[in-house]
């Protein structure tokens, strides 16, 4: 196969059936005419320097990589709790007991995940996820504490709890999402076993921050139309972005919003 | 989720449920319909007087009905659309009792979470595993809420995965 044919083959492969049908009869006729009139001419010569492109090798996403990434998330949550716990004072001081328990759970989860990694031939990973720290944890903490450009939050305890809820939901969603991607069935079961514990953590923290019975069932803020915090936000575990609204309100009364997503290719911990 | 297995993965699991998956999915389907029916008994029996708590019980009916429907969609013609009679019989008296309802509901939710978790260890098709995983996550949340409705306040009680009450 020469280069031209290779290009044609790749182009055809990039179109799905619907797109091919959508090309229409006229363009097919045109293509047939052009093909009938064509000669085997070389492609036009290029003038100037063409930028050389380098194809980035996509990392192999296997069970080891997914589990190492999950382990990194466990350490991320543990480290985040260390930063958030000091804010839990006043009415929310009792939440420190839950934080202590959840940190112990996450340490156990990290160990269990790394045991699985080793059992399937991988190398354990015992550090937090740098990208998730940088994208989510550090900005959230800065919004609570304030900085040269950010007013400190007037409700640090509530915001720390909100961050913790978001992180537990992120962990639960991560395990949910990898469950169907993992190849090893025993590993799948172990992953969702941990994921459901993270969901329980999130629910307990949600009830701490929003203890009214009305906060169990989903509802919307009548003024903004935004979803209120709910202990049972949806029938099925959601893999959508997790919205986190914290910090000092701006002039129009709006707080800062962060959107947390489960680890993507850039967050994977490869070997 | 943007993570997918590598294209050159040599043993990519099947997407659709396999023949081996069907008995497991049918059993989960029937278990969910049993849960739906049990919560309906609780609603009809007015076991929860508080209006806000009653809204929670009604939400449980809707969630379990949704799980039954989603599982039926996955298993197609093999869906019986019948509740698991053993589960209903085991719990129906408690679900009609004001004093026993929340404890029985907590045991049921933990039981369902365990059944679904175990199912994930045997389901070969990824679509089934994905659906069941999404159900496990919320049924775990249900377990915490029903524990709270049953008066639990300690972390151990709220996080309990105990099935038998």
Short mmCIF file of C-alpha atoms in Angstrom, two decimals:
data_model
loop_
_atom_site.label_atom_id
_atom_site.label_comp_id
_atom_site.label_asym_id
_atom_site.label_seq_id
_atom_site.Cartn_x
_atom_site.Cartn_y
_atom_site.Cartn_z
CA UNK A 1 0.00 0.00 0.00
CA UNK A 2 1.49 3.35 -1.02
CA UNK A 3 1.14 6.60 0.94
CA UNK A 4 -1.84 7.85 -1.07
CA UNK A 5 -3.76 4.68 -0.56
CA UNK A 6 -2.82 4.70 3.08
CA UNK A 7 -4.30 8.17 3.39
CA UNK A 8 -7.50 7.13 1.64
CA UNK A 9 -7.80 4.09 3.84
CA UNK A 10 -7.40 6.14 7.00
CA UNK A 11 -9.92 8.72 5.76
CA UNK A 12 -12.52 6.07 5.05
CA UNK A 13 -11.87 4.53 8.41
CA UNK A 14 -12.47 7.85 10.10
CA UNK A 15 -16.01 8.11 8.73
CA UNK A 16 -18.84 6.24 10.27
CA UNK A 17 -21.74 4.77 8.34
CA UNK A 18 -24.00 7.74 8.95
CA UNK A 19 -21.38 10.18 7.71
CA UNK A 20 -20.77 8.11 4.58
CA UNK A 21 -24.49 8.07 3.79
CA UNK A 22 -24.62 11.80 4.44
CA UNK A 23 -22.11 12.53 1.70
CA UNK A 24 -24.94 12.31 -0.86
CA UNK A 25 -25.17 11.01 -4.36
CA UNK A 26 -23.73 14.11 -6.04
CA UNK A 27 -20.46 13.95 -4.25
CA UNK A 28 -20.18 10.24 -4.96
CA UNK A 29 -20.79 10.96 -8.64
CA UNK A 30 -18.19 13.72 -8.54
CA UNK A 31 -15.71 11.39 -6.97
CA UNK A 32 -16.37 8.80 -9.64
CA UNK A 33 -15.77 11.39 -12.40
CA UNK A 34 -12.56 12.60 -10.80
CA UNK A 35 -11.36 9.07 -10.40
CA UNK A 36 -12.06 8.36 -14.09
CA UNK A 37 -10.10 11.44 -15.19
CA UNK A 38 -7.19 11.08 -12.80
CA UNK A 39 -3.61 10.29 -13.69
CA UNK A 40 -0.96 8.88 -11.47
CA UNK A 41 0.59 12.21 -10.69
CA UNK A 42 2.82 12.81 -7.72
CA UNK A 43 1.48 15.06 -4.96
CA UNK A 44 2.21 18.79 -5.24
CA UNK A 45 5.62 19.82 -3.94
CA UNK A 46 5.52 21.70 -0.68
CA UNK A 47 7.34 25.02 -0.27
CA UNK A 48 8.90 26.06 3.03
CA UNK A 49 9.56 24.20 6.21
CA UNK A 50 6.82 21.87 7.28
CA UNK A 51 6.51 21.37 10.98
CA UNK A 52 7.53 17.90 11.91
CA UNK A 53 4.88 16.23 13.98
CA UNK A 54 5.66 13.63 16.54
CA UNK A 55 2.99 11.18 17.47
CA UNK A 56 2.72 10.81 21.21
CA UNK A 57 2.53 7.20 22.19
CA UNK A 58 -0.69 6.58 24.07
CA UNK A 59 -0.01 4.91 27.40
CA UNK A 60 -1.30 1.40 27.77
CA UNK A 61 -4.30 1.54 30.07
CA UNK A 62 -4.43 -1.78 31.84
CA UNK A 63 -5.53 -3.01 35.24
CA UNK A 64 -2.20 -2.08 36.83
CA UNK A 65 -2.41 1.51 35.59
CA UNK A 66 -6.03 1.90 36.68
CA UNK A 67 -5.33 0.51 40.13
CA UNK A 68 -2.18 2.60 40.62
CA UNK A 69 -4.25 5.65 39.70
CA UNK A 70 -6.88 4.63 42.24
CA UNK A 71 -4.15 4.24 44.86
CA UNK A 72 -2.86 7.72 44.04
CA UNK A 73 -6.35 9.09 44.55
CA UNK A 74 -6.54 7.44 47.97
CA UNK A 75 -3.33 9.20 49.00
CA UNK A 76 -4.62 12.44 47.54
CA UNK A 77 -7.73 12.24 49.70
CA UNK A 78 -5.67 11.38 52.80
CA UNK A 79 -3.44 14.40 52.25
CA UNK A 80 -6.44 16.61 51.52
CA UNK A 81 -8.08 15.64 54.81
CA UNK A 82 -4.92 16.74 56.62
CA UNK A 83 -5.36 20.18 55.07
CA UNK A 84 -9.11 20.37 55.60
CA UNK A 85 -9.38 19.04 59.17
CA UNK A 86 -8.08 22.22 60.87
CA UNK A 87 -11.02 24.15 59.42
CA UNK A 88 -13.55 21.86 61.12
CA UNK A 89 -14.33 23.93 64.17
CA UNK A 90 -17.41 25.30 65.90
CA UNK A 91 -20.61 23.54 64.91
CA UNK A 92 -18.64 21.15 62.72
CA UNK A 93 -15.92 20.17 65.20
CA UNK A 94 -17.51 16.76 65.63
CA UNK A 95 -16.87 16.06 61.95
CA UNK A 96 -13.24 15.54 62.88
CA UNK A 97 -14.20 12.11 64.25
CA UNK A 98 -15.58 11.20 60.85
CA UNK A 99 -12.46 12.54 59.16
CA UNK A 100 -10.23 10.42 61.41
CA UNK A 101 -12.28 7.34 60.59
CA UNK A 102 -12.34 8.07 56.87
CA UNK A 103 -8.59 8.68 56.74
CA UNK A 104 -8.09 5.26 58.33
CA UNK A 105 -10.45 3.78 55.73
CA UNK A 106 -8.56 5.43 52.88
CA UNK A 107 -5.24 4.16 54.24
CA UNK A 108 -6.71 0.66 54.30
CA UNK A 109 -8.06 1.14 50.77
CA UNK A 110 -4.67 2.30 49.50
CA UNK A 111 -3.01 -0.75 51.01
CA UNK A 112 -5.65 -3.07 49.57
CA UNK A 113 -5.36 -1.52 46.12
CA UNK A 114 -1.58 -1.72 46.14
CA UNK A 115 -1.78 -5.35 47.26
CA UNK A 116 -3.94 -5.94 44.19
CA UNK A 117 -1.44 -4.08 42.00
CA UNK A 118 1.38 -6.30 43.20
CA UNK A 119 -0.74 -9.44 42.88
CA UNK A 120 -1.24 -8.80 39.17
CA UNK A 121 2.41 -8.04 38.52
CA UNK A 122 2.57 -4.27 39.00
CA UNK A 123 4.51 -1.98 41.27
CA UNK A 124 2.75 -0.37 44.22
CA UNK A 125 2.21 3.40 44.10
CA UNK A 126 2.26 5.25 47.42
CA UNK A 127 2.07 8.92 46.48
CA UNK A 128 -0.77 11.30 45.86
CA UNK A 129 -1.86 12.27 42.36
CA UNK A 130 0.08 15.43 41.46
CA UNK A 131 -2.37 16.52 38.77
CA UNK A 132 -5.45 16.16 40.96
CA UNK A 133 -3.65 17.98 43.75
CA UNK A 134 -2.77 20.81 41.42
CA UNK A 135 -6.13 21.08 39.66
CA UNK A 136 -8.53 20.53 42.54
CA UNK A 137 -7.06 20.35 46.03
CA UNK A 138 -4.72 23.33 46.07
CA UNK A 139 -7.20 25.72 44.43
CA UNK A 140 -9.94 24.61 46.83
CA UNK A 141 -7.74 25.11 49.88
CA UNK A 142 -6.65 28.51 48.58
CA UNK A 143 -10.26 29.55 48.10
CA UNK A 144 -10.91 28.67 51.75
CA UNK A 145 -7.80 30.25 53.24
CA UNK A 146 -7.62 33.18 50.86
CA UNK A 147 -4.57 34.62 49.12
CA UNK A 148 -3.29 37.89 47.69
CA UNK A 149 -6.06 37.79 45.12
CA UNK A 150 -8.73 35.76 46.89
CA UNK A 151 -10.74 36.81 49.93
CA UNK A 152 -10.71 34.19 52.67
CA UNK A 153 -13.92 32.21 53.00
CA UNK A 154 -16.30 33.47 55.68
CA UNK A 155 -17.50 29.88 56.14
CA UNK A 156 -14.32 27.79 56.21
CA UNK A 157 -15.78 24.84 58.09
CA UNK A 158 -18.72 24.45 55.73
CA UNK A 159 -16.43 24.84 52.73
CA UNK A 160 -13.95 22.27 54.06
CA UNK A 161 -16.82 19.83 54.44
CA UNK A 162 -18.02 20.62 50.94
CA UNK A 163 -14.55 19.86 49.57
CA UNK A 164 -14.44 16.61 51.52
CA UNK A 165 -17.84 15.59 50.14
CA UNK A 166 -16.69 16.36 46.61
CA UNK A 167 -13.53 14.30 47.08
CA UNK A 168 -15.42 11.31 48.48
CA UNK A 169 -17.87 11.54 45.59
CA UNK A 170 -14.92 11.77 43.20
CA UNK A 171 -13.39 8.66 44.71
CA UNK A 172 -16.68 6.76 44.51
CA UNK A 173 -17.17 7.81 40.89
CA UNK A 174 -13.62 6.81 40.03
CA UNK A 175 -14.11 3.29 41.33
CA UNK A 176 -17.51 3.09 39.65
CA UNK A 177 -16.03 4.16 36.34
CA UNK A 178 -13.09 1.76 36.37
CA UNK A 179 -15.20 -1.19 37.45
CA UNK A 180 -16.38 -1.91 33.93
CA UNK A 181 -12.98 -1.15 32.39
CA UNK A 182 -10.93 -3.49 34.53
CA UNK A 183 -10.38 -6.86 32.88
CA UNK A 184 -9.90 -9.01 35.97
CA UNK A 185 -13.29 -9.84 37.52
CA UNK A 186 -11.91 -10.22 41.04
CA UNK A 187 -10.27 -6.83 40.73
CA UNK A 188 -13.56 -5.34 39.52
CA UNK A 189 -15.33 -6.65 42.60
CA UNK A 190 -12.62 -5.33 44.91
CA UNK A 191 -12.78 -1.92 43.24
CA UNK A 192 -16.52 -1.48 43.62
CA UNK A 193 -16.34 -2.75 47.21
CA UNK A 194 -14.07 0.18 47.99
CA UNK A 195 -16.11 2.56 45.85
CA UNK A 196 -19.28 1.87 47.81
CA UNK A 197 -17.49 2.73 51.04
CA UNK A 198 -16.45 6.08 49.57
CA UNK A 199 -20.12 6.66 48.66
CA UNK A 200 -21.08 5.96 52.26
CA UNK A 201 -18.45 8.46 53.43
CA UNK A 202 -19.86 11.08 51.09
CA UNK A 203 -23.38 10.46 52.36
CA UNK A 204 -22.38 10.80 56.00
CA UNK A 205 -20.54 14.06 55.34
CA UNK A 206 -23.48 15.36 53.31
CA UNK A 207 -25.81 14.65 56.21
CA UNK A 208 -23.38 16.50 58.51
CA UNK A 209 -23.44 19.57 56.32
CA UNK A 210 -27.15 19.32 55.45
CA UNK A 211 -28.86 17.42 58.28
CA UNK A 212 -32.46 18.33 57.45
CA UNK A 213 -34.62 15.45 56.18
CA UNK A 214 -35.49 17.59 53.17
CA UNK A 215 -31.82 17.45 52.15
CA UNK A 216 -31.99 13.72 51.43
CA UNK A 217 -34.26 14.03 48.41
CA UNK A 218 -32.94 16.04 45.44
CA UNK A 219 -34.16 19.62 45.20
CA UNK A 220 -33.26 22.88 43.54
CA UNK A 221 -32.57 26.34 44.89
CA UNK A 222 -35.71 28.30 43.97
CA UNK A 223 -33.65 31.45 43.37
CA UNK A 224 -30.73 30.17 41.34
CA UNK A 225 -32.18 26.94 40.00
CA UNK A 226 -29.00 25.15 41.04
CA UNK A 227 -29.11 21.71 42.63
CA UNK A 228 -29.17 21.82 46.41
CA UNK A 229 -26.85 19.53 48.32
CA UNK A 230 -28.58 16.15 48.53
CA UNK A 231 -27.66 12.86 50.18
CA UNK A 232 -29.34 10.90 47.37
CA UNK A 233 -28.69 13.13 44.36
CA UNK A 234 -29.58 10.56 41.69
CA UNK A 235 -30.89 7.03 41.26
CA UNK A 236 -27.71 5.81 39.60
CA UNK A 237 -24.15 6.63 40.57
CA UNK A 238 -23.18 9.63 38.49
CA UNK A 239 -20.03 9.92 36.39
CA UNK A 240 -20.69 13.56 35.54
CA UNK A 241 -18.43 16.36 36.70
CA UNK A 242 -18.75 17.08 40.40
CA UNK A 243 -19.60 20.69 41.08
CA UNK A 244 -18.07 22.37 44.12
CA UNK A 245 -19.11 25.90 45.12
CA UNK A 246 -17.13 27.47 47.96
CA UNK A 247 -15.40 30.61 49.16
CA UNK A 248 -16.22 34.22 49.74
CA UNK A 249 -19.13 35.51 47.65
CA UNK A 250 -18.27 38.14 45.08
CA UNK A 251 -20.11 41.47 44.67
CA UNK A 252 -23.10 39.73 43.11
CA UNK A 253 -23.18 37.13 45.86
CA UNK A 254 -21.76 34.32 43.78
CA UNK A 255 -19.18 31.93 45.22
CA UNK A 256 -16.36 30.32 43.28
CA UNK A 257 -17.22 27.10 41.45
CA UNK A 258 -14.84 24.26 40.76
CA UNK A 259 -15.63 21.24 38.60
CA UNK A 260 -14.04 17.94 39.53
CA UNK A 261 -13.71 15.08 37.04
CA UNK A 262 -12.60 11.50 37.57
CA UNK A 263 -8.99 10.84 36.51
CA UNK A 264 -8.43 11.08 32.77
CA UNK A 265 -5.45 10.08 30.67
CA UNK A 266 -3.36 12.96 32.03
CA UNK A 267 -3.90 11.79 35.58
CA UNK A 268 -3.10 8.12 35.04
CA UNK A 269 -0.22 6.65 37.01
CA UNK A 270 1.62 4.51 34.49
CA UNK A 271 4.62 2.35 35.30
CA UNK B 1 -15.11 8.79 32.11
CA UNK B 2 -12.41 9.24 29.55
CA UNK B 3 -10.44 6.15 30.41
CA UNK B 4 -10.80 3.22 28.09
CA UNK B 5 -8.72 0.07 27.82
CA UNK B 6 -5.90 0.21 25.31
CA UNK B 7 -6.95 -0.60 21.78
CA UNK B 8 -4.34 -3.32 21.54
CA UNK B 9 -5.56 -5.02 24.66
CA UNK B 10 -5.42 -8.69 23.81
CA UNK B 11 -8.34 -9.86 25.91
CA UNK B 12 -10.86 -7.02 25.91
CA UNK B 13 -13.97 -8.12 27.79
CA UNK B 14 -17.30 -8.29 25.91
CA UNK B 15 -19.59 -5.27 26.13
CA UNK B 16 -22.99 -6.94 25.99
CA UNK B 17 -24.06 -9.40 28.66
CA UNK B 18 -22.93 -12.91 27.88
CA UNK B 19 -25.05 -16.03 28.17
CA UNK B 20 -23.32 -16.70 31.47
CA UNK B 21 -24.33 -13.25 32.75
CA UNK B 22 -28.05 -13.73 32.26
CA UNK B 23 -28.96 -15.73 35.39
CA UNK B 24 -27.12 -13.21 37.55
CA UNK B 25 -28.79 -10.23 35.90
CA UNK B 26 -32.23 -11.85 36.07
CA UNK B 27 -31.76 -12.48 39.80
CA UNK B 28 -30.74 -8.85 40.36
CA UNK B 29 -33.72 -7.68 38.31
CA UNK B 30 -36.12 -9.69 40.48
CA UNK B 31 -34.40 -8.54 43.68
CA UNK B 32 -34.86 -4.91 42.68
CA UNK B 33 -38.53 -5.44 41.91
CA UNK B 34 -38.87 -7.02 45.36
CA UNK B 35 -37.32 -3.92 46.93
CA UNK B 36 -39.68 -1.73 44.93
CA UNK B 37 -42.67 -3.74 46.17
CA UNK B 38 -41.46 -3.67 49.78
CA UNK B 39 -41.09 0.10 49.80
CA UNK B 40 -44.56 0.35 48.25
CA UNK B 41 -45.84 -1.67 51.20
CA UNK B 42 -44.16 0.85 53.50
CA UNK B 43 -45.77 3.76 51.67
CA UNK B 44 -49.22 2.14 51.65
CA UNK B 45 -48.89 1.29 55.35
CA UNK B 46 -47.90 4.83 56.29
CA UNK B 47 -45.04 3.51 58.39
CA UNK B 48 -43.36 6.91 58.32
CA UNK B 49 -45.53 9.70 59.67
CA UNK B 50 -43.17 12.57 58.92
CA UNK B 51 -43.87 14.06 55.51
CA UNK B 52 -40.21 14.63 54.68
CA UNK B 53 -39.24 11.10 55.72
CA UNK B 54 -42.15 9.79 53.67
CA UNK B 55 -40.69 11.57 50.65
CA UNK B 56 -37.50 9.60 51.21
CA UNK B 57 -39.39 6.31 51.24
CA UNK B 58 -41.20 7.27 48.03
CA UNK B 59 -37.85 8.11 46.47
CA UNK B 60 -36.65 4.61 47.36
CA UNK B 61 -39.63 3.16 45.47
CA UNK B 62 -38.63 5.18 42.41
CA UNK B 63 -34.97 4.25 42.62
CA UNK B 64 -35.59 0.52 42.89
CA UNK B 65 -38.16 0.66 40.14
CA UNK B 66 -35.56 2.40 37.96
CA UNK B 67 -33.01 -0.32 38.73
CA UNK B 68 -35.50 -3.03 37.83
CA UNK B 69 -36.30 -1.31 34.55
CA UNK B 70 -32.65 -0.72 33.67
CA UNK B 71 -31.76 -4.34 34.34
CA UNK B 72 -34.77 -5.48 32.31
CA UNK B 73 -33.52 -3.38 29.43
CA UNK B 74 -30.20 -5.16 29.60
CA UNK B 75 -31.56 -8.70 29.76
CA UNK B 76 -34.37 -8.19 27.23
CA UNK B 77 -36.72 -11.10 26.71
CA UNK B 78 -35.36 -12.96 29.71
CA UNK B 79 -36.70 -10.30 32.09
CA UNK B 80 -39.43 -11.89 34.18
CA UNK B 81 -40.79 -8.60 35.53
CA UNK B 82 -41.62 -10.50 38.71
CA UNK B 83 -40.40 -9.66 42.18
CA UNK B 84 -38.23 -12.15 44.04
CA UNK B 85 -40.89 -13.73 46.27
CA UNK B 86 -38.39 -14.93 48.86
CA UNK B 87 -37.13 -11.39 49.48
CA UNK B 88 -40.65 -9.98 49.67
CA UNK B 89 -41.81 -12.70 52.05
CA UNK B 90 -38.79 -12.24 54.29
CA UNK B 91 -39.36 -8.53 54.79
CA UNK B 92 -42.99 -7.66 54.09
CA UNK B 93 -44.17 -7.76 57.70
CA UNK B 94 -41.33 -5.50 58.83
CA UNK B 95 -41.91 -3.06 55.97
CA UNK B 96 -45.52 -2.71 57.14
CA UNK B 97 -44.42 -2.01 60.71
CA UNK B 98 -43.63 1.47 61.96
CA UNK B 99 -41.16 0.17 64.52
CA UNK B 100 -39.40 -2.33 62.25
CA UNK B 101 -39.41 -0.58 58.89
CA UNK B 102 -36.15 1.37 59.02
CA UNK B 103 -34.11 -1.52 60.39
CA UNK B 104 -35.52 -3.86 57.77
CA UNK B 105 -34.89 -1.30 55.03
CA UNK B 106 -31.28 -0.92 56.16
CA UNK B 107 -30.79 -4.69 56.10
CA UNK B 108 -32.37 -4.87 52.64
CA UNK B 109 -30.18 -2.10 51.21
CA UNK B 110 -27.03 -3.71 52.57
CA UNK B 111 -28.21 -7.05 51.20
CA UNK B 112 -28.79 -5.55 47.76
CA UNK B 113 -25.44 -3.76 47.78
CA UNK B 114 -23.76 -7.05 48.64
CA UNK B 115 -25.64 -8.97 45.93
CA UNK B 116 -24.67 -6.42 43.31
CA UNK B 117 -21.06 -6.31 44.49
CA UNK B 118 -20.82 -10.08 44.26
CA UNK B 119 -22.43 -9.95 40.82
CA UNK B 120 -19.69 -7.64 39.57
CA UNK B 121 -17.24 -10.40 40.42
CA UNK B 122 -18.89 -12.73 37.92
CA UNK B 123 -20.39 -10.53 35.19
CA UNK B 124 -18.37 -10.83 32.01
CA UNK B 125 -20.03 -8.09 29.94
CA UNK B 126 -18.91 -4.56 30.68
CA UNK B 127 -22.35 -3.00 30.13
CA UNK B 128 -23.81 -5.14 32.88
CA UNK B 129 -20.87 -4.41 35.17
CA UNK B 130 -21.20 -0.67 34.55
CA UNK B 131 -24.92 -0.66 35.29
CA UNK B 132 -24.59 -2.76 38.42
CA UNK B 133 -21.70 -0.62 39.66
CA UNK B 134 -23.84 2.50 39.30
CA UNK B 135 -26.58 0.80 41.33
CA UNK B 136 -24.18 -0.33 44.08
CA UNK B 137 -22.98 3.22 44.61
CA UNK B 138 -26.48 4.56 45.28
CA UNK B 139 -27.67 1.55 47.28
CA UNK B 140 -24.72 2.16 49.58
CA UNK B 141 -26.00 5.68 50.06
CA UNK B 142 -29.48 4.22 50.72
CA UNK B 143 -27.93 2.06 53.44
CA UNK B 144 -26.57 5.10 55.27
CA UNK B 145 -29.88 6.92 55.01
CA UNK B 146 -31.93 3.96 56.23
CA UNK B 147 -29.48 3.50 59.11
CA UNK B 148 -30.07 7.13 60.02
CA UNK B 149 -33.85 6.68 59.77
CA UNK B 150 -33.39 3.72 62.12
CA UNK B 151 -31.80 6.04 64.68
CA UNK B 152 -28.13 5.32 64.04
CA UNK B 153 -25.77 8.09 65.07
CA UNK B 154 -22.38 6.42 65.52
CA UNK B 155 -20.03 6.07 62.58
CA UNK B 156 -19.87 2.32 63.04
CA UNK B 157 -23.66 2.05 62.83
CA UNK B 158 -23.93 4.39 59.86
CA UNK B 159 -21.19 2.55 57.97
CA UNK B 160 -22.44 -0.90 58.93
CA UNK B 161 -22.83 -3.31 56.03
CA UNK B 162 -24.70 -5.80 58.17
CA UNK B 163 -27.35 -7.67 56.23
CA UNK B 164 -29.24 -9.61 58.90
CA UNK B 165 -31.19 -7.70 61.52
#
